[in-house]
Every structure is written in structure tokens, then in C-alpha cells.
Backbone as JSON Lines, residues from 0, in Angstrom:
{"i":0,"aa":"X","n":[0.84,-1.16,0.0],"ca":[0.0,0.0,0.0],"c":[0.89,1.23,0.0]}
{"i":1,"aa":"X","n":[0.75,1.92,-1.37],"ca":[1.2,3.48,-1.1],"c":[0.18,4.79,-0.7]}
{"i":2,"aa":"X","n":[1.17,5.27,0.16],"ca":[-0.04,6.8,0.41],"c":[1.28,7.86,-0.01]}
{"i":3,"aa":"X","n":[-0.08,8.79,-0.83],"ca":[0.77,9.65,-1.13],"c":[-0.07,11.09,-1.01]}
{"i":4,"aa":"X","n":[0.55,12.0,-0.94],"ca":[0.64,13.22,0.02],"c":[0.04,14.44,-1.17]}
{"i":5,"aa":"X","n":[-0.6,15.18,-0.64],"ca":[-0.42,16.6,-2.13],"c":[-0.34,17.62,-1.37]}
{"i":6,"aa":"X","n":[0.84,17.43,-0.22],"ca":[1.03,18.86,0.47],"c":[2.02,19.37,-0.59]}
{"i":7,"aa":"X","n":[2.28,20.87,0.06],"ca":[3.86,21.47,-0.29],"c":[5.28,20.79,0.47]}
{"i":8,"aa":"X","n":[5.89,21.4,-0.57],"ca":[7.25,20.72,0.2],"c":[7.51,21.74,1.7]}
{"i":9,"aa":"X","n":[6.6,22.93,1.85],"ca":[6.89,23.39,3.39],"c":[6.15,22.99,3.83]}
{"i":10,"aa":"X","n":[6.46,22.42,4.68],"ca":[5.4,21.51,5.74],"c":[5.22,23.04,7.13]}
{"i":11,"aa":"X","n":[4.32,22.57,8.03],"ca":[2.83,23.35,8.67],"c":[4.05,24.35,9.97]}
{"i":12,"aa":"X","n":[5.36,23.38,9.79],"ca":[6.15,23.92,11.25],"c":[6.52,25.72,10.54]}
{"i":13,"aa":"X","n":[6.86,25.57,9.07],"ca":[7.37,26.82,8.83],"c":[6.04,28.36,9.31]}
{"i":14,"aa":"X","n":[7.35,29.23,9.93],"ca":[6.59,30.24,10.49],"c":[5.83,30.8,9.57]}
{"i":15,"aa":"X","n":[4.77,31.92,9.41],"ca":[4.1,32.67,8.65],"c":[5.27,33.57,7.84]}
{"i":16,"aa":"X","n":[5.14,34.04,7.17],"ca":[5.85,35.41,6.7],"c":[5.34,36.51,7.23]}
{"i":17,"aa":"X","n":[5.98,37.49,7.8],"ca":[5.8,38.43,9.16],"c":[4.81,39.66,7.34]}
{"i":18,"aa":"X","n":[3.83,40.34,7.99],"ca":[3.33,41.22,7.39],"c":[3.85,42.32,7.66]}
{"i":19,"aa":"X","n":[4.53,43.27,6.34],"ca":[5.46,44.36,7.22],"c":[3.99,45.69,7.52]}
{"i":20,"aa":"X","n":[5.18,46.48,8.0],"ca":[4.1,47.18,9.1],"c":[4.51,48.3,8.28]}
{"i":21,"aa":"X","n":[3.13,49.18,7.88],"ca":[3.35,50.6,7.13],"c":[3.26,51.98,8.27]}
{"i":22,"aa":"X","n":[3.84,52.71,7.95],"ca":[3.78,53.63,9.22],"c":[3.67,54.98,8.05]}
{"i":23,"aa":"X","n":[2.69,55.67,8.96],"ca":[2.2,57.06,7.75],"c":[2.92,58.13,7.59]}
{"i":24,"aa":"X","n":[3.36,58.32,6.89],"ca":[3.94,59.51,6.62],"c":[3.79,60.78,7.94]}
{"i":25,"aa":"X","n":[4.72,61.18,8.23],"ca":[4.43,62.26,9.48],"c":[4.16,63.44,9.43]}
{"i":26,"aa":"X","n":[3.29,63.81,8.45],"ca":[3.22,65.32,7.77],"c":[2.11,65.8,8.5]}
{"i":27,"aa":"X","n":[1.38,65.52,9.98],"ca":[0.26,65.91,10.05],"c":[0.29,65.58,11.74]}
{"i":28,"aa":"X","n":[0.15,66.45,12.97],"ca":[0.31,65.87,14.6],"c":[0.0,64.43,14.28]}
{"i":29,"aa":"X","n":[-1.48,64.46,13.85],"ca":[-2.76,63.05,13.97],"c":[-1.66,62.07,13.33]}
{"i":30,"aa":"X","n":[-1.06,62.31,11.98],"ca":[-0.09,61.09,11.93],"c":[0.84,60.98,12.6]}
{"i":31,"aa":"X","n":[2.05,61.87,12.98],"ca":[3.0,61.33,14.3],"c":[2.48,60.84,15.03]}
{"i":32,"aa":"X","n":[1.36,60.96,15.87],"ca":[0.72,60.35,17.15],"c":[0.41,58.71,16.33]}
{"i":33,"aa":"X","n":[0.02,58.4,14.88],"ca":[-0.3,57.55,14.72],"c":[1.22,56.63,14.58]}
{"i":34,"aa":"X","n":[2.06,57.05,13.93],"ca":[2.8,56.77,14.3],"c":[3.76,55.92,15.1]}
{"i":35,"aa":"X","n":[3.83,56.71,16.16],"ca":[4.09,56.88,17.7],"c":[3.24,55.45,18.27]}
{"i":36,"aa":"X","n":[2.14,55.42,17.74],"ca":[1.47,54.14,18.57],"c":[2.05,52.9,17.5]}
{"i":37,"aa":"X","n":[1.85,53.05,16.49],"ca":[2.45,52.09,15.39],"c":[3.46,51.41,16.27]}
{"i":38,"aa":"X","n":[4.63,52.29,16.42],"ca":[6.14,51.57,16.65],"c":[6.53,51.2,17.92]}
{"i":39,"aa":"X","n":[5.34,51.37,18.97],"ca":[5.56,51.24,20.34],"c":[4.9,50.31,20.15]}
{"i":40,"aa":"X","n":[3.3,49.49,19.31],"ca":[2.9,48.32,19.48],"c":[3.69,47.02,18.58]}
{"i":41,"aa":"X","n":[4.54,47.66,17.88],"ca":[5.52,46.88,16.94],"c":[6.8,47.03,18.2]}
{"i":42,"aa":"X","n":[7.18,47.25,19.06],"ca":[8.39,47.44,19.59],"c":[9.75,47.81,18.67]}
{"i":43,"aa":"X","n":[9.06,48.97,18.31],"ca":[10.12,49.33,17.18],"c":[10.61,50.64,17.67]}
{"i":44,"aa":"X","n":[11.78,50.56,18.67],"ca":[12.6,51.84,19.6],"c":[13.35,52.32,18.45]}
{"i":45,"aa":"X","n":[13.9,51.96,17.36],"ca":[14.24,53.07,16.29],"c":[13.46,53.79,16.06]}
{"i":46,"aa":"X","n":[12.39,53.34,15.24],"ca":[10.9,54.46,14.94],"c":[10.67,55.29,16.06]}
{"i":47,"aa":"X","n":[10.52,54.3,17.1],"ca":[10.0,55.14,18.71],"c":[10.91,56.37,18.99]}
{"i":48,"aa":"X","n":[12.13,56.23,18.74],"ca":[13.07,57.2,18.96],"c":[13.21,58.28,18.11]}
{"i":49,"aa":"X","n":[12.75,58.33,16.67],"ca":[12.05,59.21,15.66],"c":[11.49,60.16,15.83]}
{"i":50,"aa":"X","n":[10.13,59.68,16.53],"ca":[9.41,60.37,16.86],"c":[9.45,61.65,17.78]}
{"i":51,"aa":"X","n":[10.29,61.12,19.15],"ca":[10.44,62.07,20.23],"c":[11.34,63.23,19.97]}
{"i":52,"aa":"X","n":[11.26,64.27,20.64],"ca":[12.24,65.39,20.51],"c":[13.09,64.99,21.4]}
{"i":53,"aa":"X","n":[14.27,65.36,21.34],"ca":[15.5,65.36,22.49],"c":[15.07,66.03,23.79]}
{"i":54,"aa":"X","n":[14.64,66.96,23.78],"ca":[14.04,67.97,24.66],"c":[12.56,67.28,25.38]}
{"i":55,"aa":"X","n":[12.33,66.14,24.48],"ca":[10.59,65.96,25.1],"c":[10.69,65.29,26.86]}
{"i":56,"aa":"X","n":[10.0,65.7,27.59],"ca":[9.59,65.77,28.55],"c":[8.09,65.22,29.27]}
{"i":57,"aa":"X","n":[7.54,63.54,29.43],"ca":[6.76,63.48,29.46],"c":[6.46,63.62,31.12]}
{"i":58,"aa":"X","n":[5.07,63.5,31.41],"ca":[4.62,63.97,32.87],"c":[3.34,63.31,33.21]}
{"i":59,"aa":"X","n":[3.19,61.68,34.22],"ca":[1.91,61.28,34.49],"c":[1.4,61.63,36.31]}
{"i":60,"aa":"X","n":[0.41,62.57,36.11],"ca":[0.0,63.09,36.97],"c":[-1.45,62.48,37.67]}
{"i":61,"aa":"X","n":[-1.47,62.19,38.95],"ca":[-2.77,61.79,39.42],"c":[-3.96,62.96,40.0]}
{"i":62,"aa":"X","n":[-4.27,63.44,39.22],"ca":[-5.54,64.55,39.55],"c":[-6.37,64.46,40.61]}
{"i":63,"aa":"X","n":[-6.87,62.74,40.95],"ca":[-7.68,62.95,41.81],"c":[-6.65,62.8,43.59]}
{"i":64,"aa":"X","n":[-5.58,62.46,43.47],"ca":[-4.47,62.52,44.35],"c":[-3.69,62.97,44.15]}
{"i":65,"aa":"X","n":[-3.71,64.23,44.61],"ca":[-2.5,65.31,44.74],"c":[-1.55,64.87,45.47]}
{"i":66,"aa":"X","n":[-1.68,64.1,46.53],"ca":[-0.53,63.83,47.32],"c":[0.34,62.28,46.67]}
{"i":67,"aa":"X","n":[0.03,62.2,45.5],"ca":[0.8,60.71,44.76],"c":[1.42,62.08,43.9]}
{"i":68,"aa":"X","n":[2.9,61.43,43.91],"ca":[3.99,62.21,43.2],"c":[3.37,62.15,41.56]}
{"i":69,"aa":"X","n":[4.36,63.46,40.86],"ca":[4.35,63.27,39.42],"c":[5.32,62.35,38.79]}
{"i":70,"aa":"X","n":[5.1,61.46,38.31],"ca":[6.18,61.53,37.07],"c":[6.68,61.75,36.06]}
{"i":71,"aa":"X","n":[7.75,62.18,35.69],"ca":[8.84,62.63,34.58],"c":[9.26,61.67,34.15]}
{"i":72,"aa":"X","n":[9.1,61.59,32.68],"ca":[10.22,60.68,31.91],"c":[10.92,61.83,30.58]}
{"i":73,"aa":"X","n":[12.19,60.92,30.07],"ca":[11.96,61.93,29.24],"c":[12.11,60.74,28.11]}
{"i":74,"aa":"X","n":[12.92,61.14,26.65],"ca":[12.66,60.55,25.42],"c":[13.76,59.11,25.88]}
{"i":75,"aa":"X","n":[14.68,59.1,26.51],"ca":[15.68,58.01,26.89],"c":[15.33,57.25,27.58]}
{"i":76,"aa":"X","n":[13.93,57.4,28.33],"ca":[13.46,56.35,28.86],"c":[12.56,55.53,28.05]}
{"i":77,"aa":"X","n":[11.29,56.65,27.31],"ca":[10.67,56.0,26.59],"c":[11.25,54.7,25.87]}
{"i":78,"aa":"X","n":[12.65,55.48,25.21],"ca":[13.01,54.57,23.73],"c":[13.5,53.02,24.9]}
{"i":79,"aa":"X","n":[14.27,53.24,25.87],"ca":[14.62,52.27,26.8],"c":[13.24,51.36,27.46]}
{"i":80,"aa":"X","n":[12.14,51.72,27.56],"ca":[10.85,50.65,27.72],"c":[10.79,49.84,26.78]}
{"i":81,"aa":"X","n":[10.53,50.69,25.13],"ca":[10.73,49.83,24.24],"c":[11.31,48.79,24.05]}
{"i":82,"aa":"X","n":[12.54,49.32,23.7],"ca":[13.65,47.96,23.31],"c":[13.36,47.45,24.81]}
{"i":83,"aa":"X","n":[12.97,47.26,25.95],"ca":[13.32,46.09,27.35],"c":[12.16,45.45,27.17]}
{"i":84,"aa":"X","n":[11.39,45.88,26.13],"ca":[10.03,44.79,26.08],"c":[10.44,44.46,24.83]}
{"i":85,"aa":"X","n":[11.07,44.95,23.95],"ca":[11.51,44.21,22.78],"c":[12.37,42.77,22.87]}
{"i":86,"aa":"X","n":[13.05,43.07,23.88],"ca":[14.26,41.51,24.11],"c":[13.79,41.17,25.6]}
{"i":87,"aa":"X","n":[12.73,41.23,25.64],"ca":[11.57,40.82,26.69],"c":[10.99,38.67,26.1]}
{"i":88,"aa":"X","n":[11.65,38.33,26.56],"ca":[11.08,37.13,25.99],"c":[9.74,36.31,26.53]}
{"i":89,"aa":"X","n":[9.09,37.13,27.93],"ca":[8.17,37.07,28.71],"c":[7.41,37.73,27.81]}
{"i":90,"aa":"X","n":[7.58,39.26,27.26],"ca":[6.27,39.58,26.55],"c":[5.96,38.79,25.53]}
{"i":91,"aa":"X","n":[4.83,38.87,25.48],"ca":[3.78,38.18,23.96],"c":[3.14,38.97,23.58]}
{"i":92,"aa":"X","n":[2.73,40.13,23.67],"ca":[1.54,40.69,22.99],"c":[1.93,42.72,23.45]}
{"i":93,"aa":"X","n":[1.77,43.74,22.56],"ca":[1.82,44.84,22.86],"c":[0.83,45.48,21.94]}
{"i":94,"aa":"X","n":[-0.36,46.47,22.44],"ca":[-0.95,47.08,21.36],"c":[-1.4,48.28,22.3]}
{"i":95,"aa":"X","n":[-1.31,49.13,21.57],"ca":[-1.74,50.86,21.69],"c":[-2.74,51.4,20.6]}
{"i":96,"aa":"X","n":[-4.02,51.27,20.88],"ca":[-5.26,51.7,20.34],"c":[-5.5,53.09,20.59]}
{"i":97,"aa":"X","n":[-5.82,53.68,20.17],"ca":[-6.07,55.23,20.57],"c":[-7.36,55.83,19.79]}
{"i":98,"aa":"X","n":[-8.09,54.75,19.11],"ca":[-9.38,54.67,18.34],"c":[-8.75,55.59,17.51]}
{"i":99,"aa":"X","n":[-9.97,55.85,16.83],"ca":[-9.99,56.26,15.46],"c":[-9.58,58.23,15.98]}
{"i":100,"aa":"X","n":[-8.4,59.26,14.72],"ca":[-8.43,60.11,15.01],"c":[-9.83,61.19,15.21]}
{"i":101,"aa":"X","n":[-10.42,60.84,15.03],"ca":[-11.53,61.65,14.77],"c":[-12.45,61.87,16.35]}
{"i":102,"aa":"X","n":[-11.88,60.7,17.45],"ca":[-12.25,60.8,18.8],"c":[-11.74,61.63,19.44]}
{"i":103,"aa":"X","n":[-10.23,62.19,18.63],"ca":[-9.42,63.03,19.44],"c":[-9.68,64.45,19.78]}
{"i":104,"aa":"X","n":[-9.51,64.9,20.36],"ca":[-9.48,66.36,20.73],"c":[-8.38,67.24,20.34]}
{"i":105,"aa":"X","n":[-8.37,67.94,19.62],"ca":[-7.0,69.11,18.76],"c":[-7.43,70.5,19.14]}
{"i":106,"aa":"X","n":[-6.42,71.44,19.89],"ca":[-6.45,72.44,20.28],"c":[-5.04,72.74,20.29]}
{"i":107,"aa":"X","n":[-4.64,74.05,20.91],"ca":[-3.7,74.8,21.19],"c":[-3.8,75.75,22.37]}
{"i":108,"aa":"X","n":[-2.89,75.55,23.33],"ca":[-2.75,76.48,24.09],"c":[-2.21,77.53,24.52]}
{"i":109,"aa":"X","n":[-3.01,78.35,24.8],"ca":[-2.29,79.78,24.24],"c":[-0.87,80.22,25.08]}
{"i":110,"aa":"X","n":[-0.41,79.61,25.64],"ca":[1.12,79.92,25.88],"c":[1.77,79.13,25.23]}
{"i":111,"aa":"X","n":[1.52,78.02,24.44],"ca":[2.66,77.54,22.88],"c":[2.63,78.2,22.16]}
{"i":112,"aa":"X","n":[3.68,78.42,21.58],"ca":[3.98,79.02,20.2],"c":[3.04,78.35,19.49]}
{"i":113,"aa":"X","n":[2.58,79.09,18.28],"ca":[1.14,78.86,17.09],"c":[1.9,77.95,16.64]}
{"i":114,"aa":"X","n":[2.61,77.38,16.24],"ca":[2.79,76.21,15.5],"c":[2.47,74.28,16.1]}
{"i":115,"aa":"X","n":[2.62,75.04,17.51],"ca":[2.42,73.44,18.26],"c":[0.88,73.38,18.37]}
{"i":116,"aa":"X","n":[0.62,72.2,18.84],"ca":[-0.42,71.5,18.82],"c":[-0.35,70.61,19.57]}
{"i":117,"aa":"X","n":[-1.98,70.57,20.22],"ca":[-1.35,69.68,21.39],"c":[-3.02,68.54,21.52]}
{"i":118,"aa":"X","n":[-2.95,67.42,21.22],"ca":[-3.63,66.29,20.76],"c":[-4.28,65.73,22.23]}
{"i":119,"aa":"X","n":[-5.5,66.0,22.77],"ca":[-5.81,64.88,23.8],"c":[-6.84,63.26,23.38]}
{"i":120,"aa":"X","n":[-6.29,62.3,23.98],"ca":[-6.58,61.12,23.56],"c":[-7.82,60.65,24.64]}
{"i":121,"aa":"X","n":[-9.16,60.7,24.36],"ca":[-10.13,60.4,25.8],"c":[-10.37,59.2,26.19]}
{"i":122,"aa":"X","n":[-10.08,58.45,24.51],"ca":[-10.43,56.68,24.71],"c":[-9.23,56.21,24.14]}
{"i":123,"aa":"X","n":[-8.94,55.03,24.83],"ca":[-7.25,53.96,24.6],"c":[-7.75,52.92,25.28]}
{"i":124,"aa":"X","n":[-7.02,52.0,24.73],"ca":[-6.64,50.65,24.89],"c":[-5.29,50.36,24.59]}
{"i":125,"aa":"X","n":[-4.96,49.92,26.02],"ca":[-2.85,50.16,26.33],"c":[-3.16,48.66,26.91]}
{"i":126,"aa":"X","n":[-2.1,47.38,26.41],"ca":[-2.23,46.41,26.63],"c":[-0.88,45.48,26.29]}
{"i":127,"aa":"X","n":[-0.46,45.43,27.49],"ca":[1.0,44.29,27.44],"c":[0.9,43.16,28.01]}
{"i":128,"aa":"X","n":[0.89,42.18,26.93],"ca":[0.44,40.42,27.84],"c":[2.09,39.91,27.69]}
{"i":129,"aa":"X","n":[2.19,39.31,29.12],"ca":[3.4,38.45,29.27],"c":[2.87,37.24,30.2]}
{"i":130,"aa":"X","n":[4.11,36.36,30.5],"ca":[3.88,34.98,30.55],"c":[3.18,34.73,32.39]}
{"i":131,"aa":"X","n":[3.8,35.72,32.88],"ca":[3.39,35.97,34.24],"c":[1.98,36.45,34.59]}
{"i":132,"aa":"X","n":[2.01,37.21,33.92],"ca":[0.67,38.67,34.01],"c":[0.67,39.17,33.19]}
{"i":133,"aa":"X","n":[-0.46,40.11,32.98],"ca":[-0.8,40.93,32.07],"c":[-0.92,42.44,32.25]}
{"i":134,"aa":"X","n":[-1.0,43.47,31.7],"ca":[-1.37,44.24,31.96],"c":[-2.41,45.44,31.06]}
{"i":135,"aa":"X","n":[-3.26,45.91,31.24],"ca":[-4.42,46.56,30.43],"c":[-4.54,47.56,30.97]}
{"i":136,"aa":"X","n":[-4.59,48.96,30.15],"ca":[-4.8,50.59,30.68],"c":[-6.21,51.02,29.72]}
{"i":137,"aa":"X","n":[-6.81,51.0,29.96],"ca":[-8.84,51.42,29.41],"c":[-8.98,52.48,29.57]}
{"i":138,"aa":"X","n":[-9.54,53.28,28.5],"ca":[-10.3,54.07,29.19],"c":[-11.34,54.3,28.12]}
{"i":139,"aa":"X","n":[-12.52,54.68,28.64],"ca":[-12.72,55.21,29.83],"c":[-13.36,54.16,30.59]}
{"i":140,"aa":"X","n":[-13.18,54.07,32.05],"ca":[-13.57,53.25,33.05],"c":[-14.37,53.74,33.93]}
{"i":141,"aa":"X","n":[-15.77,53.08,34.07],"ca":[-16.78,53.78,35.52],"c":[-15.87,54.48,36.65]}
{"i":142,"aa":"X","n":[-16.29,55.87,36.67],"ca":[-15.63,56.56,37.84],"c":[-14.4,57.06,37.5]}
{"i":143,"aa":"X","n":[-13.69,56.54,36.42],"ca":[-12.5,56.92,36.36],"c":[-12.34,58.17,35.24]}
{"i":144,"aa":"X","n":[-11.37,59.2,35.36],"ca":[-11.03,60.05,33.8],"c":[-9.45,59.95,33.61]}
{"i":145,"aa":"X","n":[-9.26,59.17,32.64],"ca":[-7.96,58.81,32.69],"c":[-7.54,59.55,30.4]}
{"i":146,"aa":"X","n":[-6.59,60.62,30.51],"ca":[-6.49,61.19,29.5],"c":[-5.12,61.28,29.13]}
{"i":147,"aa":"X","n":[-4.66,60.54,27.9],"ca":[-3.52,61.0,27.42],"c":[-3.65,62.33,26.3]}
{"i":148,"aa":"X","n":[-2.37,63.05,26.7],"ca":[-2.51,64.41,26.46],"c":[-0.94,64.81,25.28]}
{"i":149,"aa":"X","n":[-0.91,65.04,24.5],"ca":[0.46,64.66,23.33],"c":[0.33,66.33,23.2]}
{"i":150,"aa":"X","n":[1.16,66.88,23.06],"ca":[1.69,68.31,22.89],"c":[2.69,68.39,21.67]}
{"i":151,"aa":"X","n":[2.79,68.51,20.27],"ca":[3.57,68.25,19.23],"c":[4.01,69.52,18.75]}
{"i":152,"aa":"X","n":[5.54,69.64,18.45],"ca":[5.76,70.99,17.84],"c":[6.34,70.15,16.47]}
{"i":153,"aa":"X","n":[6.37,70.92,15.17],"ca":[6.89,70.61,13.82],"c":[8.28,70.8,13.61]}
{"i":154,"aa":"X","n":[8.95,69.73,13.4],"ca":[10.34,69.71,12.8],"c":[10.56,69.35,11.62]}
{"i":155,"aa":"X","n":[11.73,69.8,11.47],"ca":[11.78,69.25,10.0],"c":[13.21,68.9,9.96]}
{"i":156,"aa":"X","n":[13.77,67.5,9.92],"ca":[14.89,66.6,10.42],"c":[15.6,66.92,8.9]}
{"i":157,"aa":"X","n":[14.72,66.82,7.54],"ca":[15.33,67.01,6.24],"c":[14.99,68.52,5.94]}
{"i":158,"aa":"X","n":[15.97,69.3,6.01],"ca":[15.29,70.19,5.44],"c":[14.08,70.44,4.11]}
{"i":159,"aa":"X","n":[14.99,69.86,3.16],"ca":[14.4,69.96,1.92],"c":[12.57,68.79,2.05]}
{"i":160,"aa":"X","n":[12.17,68.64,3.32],"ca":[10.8,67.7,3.53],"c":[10.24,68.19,4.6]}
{"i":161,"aa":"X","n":[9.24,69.03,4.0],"ca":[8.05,69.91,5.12],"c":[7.36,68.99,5.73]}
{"i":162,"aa":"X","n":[6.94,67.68,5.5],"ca":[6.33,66.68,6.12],"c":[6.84,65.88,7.12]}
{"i":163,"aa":"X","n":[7.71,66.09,8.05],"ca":[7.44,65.63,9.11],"c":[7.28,66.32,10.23]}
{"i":164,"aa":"X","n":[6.91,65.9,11.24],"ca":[6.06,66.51,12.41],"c":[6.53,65.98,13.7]}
């Protein structure tokens, strides 16, 4: 008795072919911010490091507890979360949802210079699964107001390319 087969010669162990990841052009805040979430849910600290200014300065503050400290990070930490969840062999899973731009809030405040812009985010889904635990940041949550707040000024890294942000 012969049996014979009509698979491919790659059999089921070979991995997928990875789908590459497009990241938008940065000519616009709404796309850096898109961006920005792109390469942090790809763990991509080159891109991630792109994005930030040298100078950027982030700040998570608890509103309804004044007496819980602020924190400061600046762009060297960010890019350093990245890559430690990148060669993280515990993580499995990273995604930064920030819904669709059109949820966002775009204003300016009047002590920036007119060119910045400063993006608040009301709804996210922040989510890092590893082998231990997990972790999930929602919003919005009963009782809770939890707001990421992006402040963007325009650079231009090439001169000769008005589009990035």
C-alpha cells in the first residue's frame, strides 16, 4: 500500500511570513501620534526614537491625588521601555489603540507658540500580555477620567521635507 501526500514541500512547522508594518507619513500631529502608537505596538525603539524630541519631557500626573507624586520621563526612557520589552522574551503581545483620530481632541494652548499642537486622547486601549501577568490601561472606566494628552511641535529633520512633524 502506497499513500501519497499533495502537500507542499513546506510543511505546517514553517513560520508565517511576518506582514510588514506601514507607518504614515508624518506630515500631520494626527499622523506622528499615529505613528508613535504604530512603533511602540511593533516594539520598534528606532521608529520610537524618531518620533520624540531630544528635549521631550513626558509627565503622568494623578488629579484625583494630589498627594501621589508626578512623574517625569523623558525621550531616553521611553526609547529604553521599548527595546526592554523588545528583548523581553516574557512579553507576547503589545498594542496601543487610541481609536480612530476623529475621537481626538485638537487644540492649542495659548502659551505655545502657534505652530504646536497639542492632541488629547479620551479613549485607549494600552495592553501588554506576558507569561506571568498581564497588563491593560482602558479608558474610559466607571468613575475613572484617565487622559492622554500629546503636545507636538513641527520639525523638519530634512530640510528639503516639510512633512514631518
Amino acid at each position: 500500500m502506497v499513500l501519497l501526500g499533495c502537500g507542499k514541500e513546506d510543511g505546517p512547522t514553517k513560520p508565517p511570513t511576518p506582514v510588514p508594518v506601514t507607518y504614515p507619513v508624518r506630515s500631520t500631529p494626527e499622523n506622528a501620534l499615529l505613528y508613535m502608537t504604530i512603533a511602540f505596538s511593533n516594539l520598534d525603539s528606532v521608529r520610537t526614537d524618531s518620533v520624540y524630541a531630544d528635549d521631550y519631557e513626558g509627565r503622568s500626573t494623578d488629579l484625583v491625588d494630589p498627594s501621589q507624586p508626578t512623574f517625569v520621563f523623558d525621550k531616553a526612557l521611553e526609547i529604553k521601555v521599548v527595546a526592554a520589552m523588545a528583548q523581553s522574551s516574557a512579553i507576547t503581545y503589545v498594542g496601543v489603540d487610541f481609536l480612530h483620530p476623529s475621537t481626538w481632541n485638537r487644540f492649542s494652548y495659548a502659551t505655545d507658540p502657534p505652530e504646536w499642537v497639542t492632541i488629547q486622547v479620551p479613549y485607549f486601549r494600552i495592553e501588554v500580555r506576558d507569561f506571568a501577568d498581564g497588563f491593560t490601561a482602558l479608558s474610559p472606566v466607571a468613575g475613572v477620567t484617565q487622559v492622554f494628552e500629546f503636545t507636538l511641535r513641527p520639525i523638519t529633520p530634512d530640510p528639503t521635507s516639510p512633512t514631518d512633524t
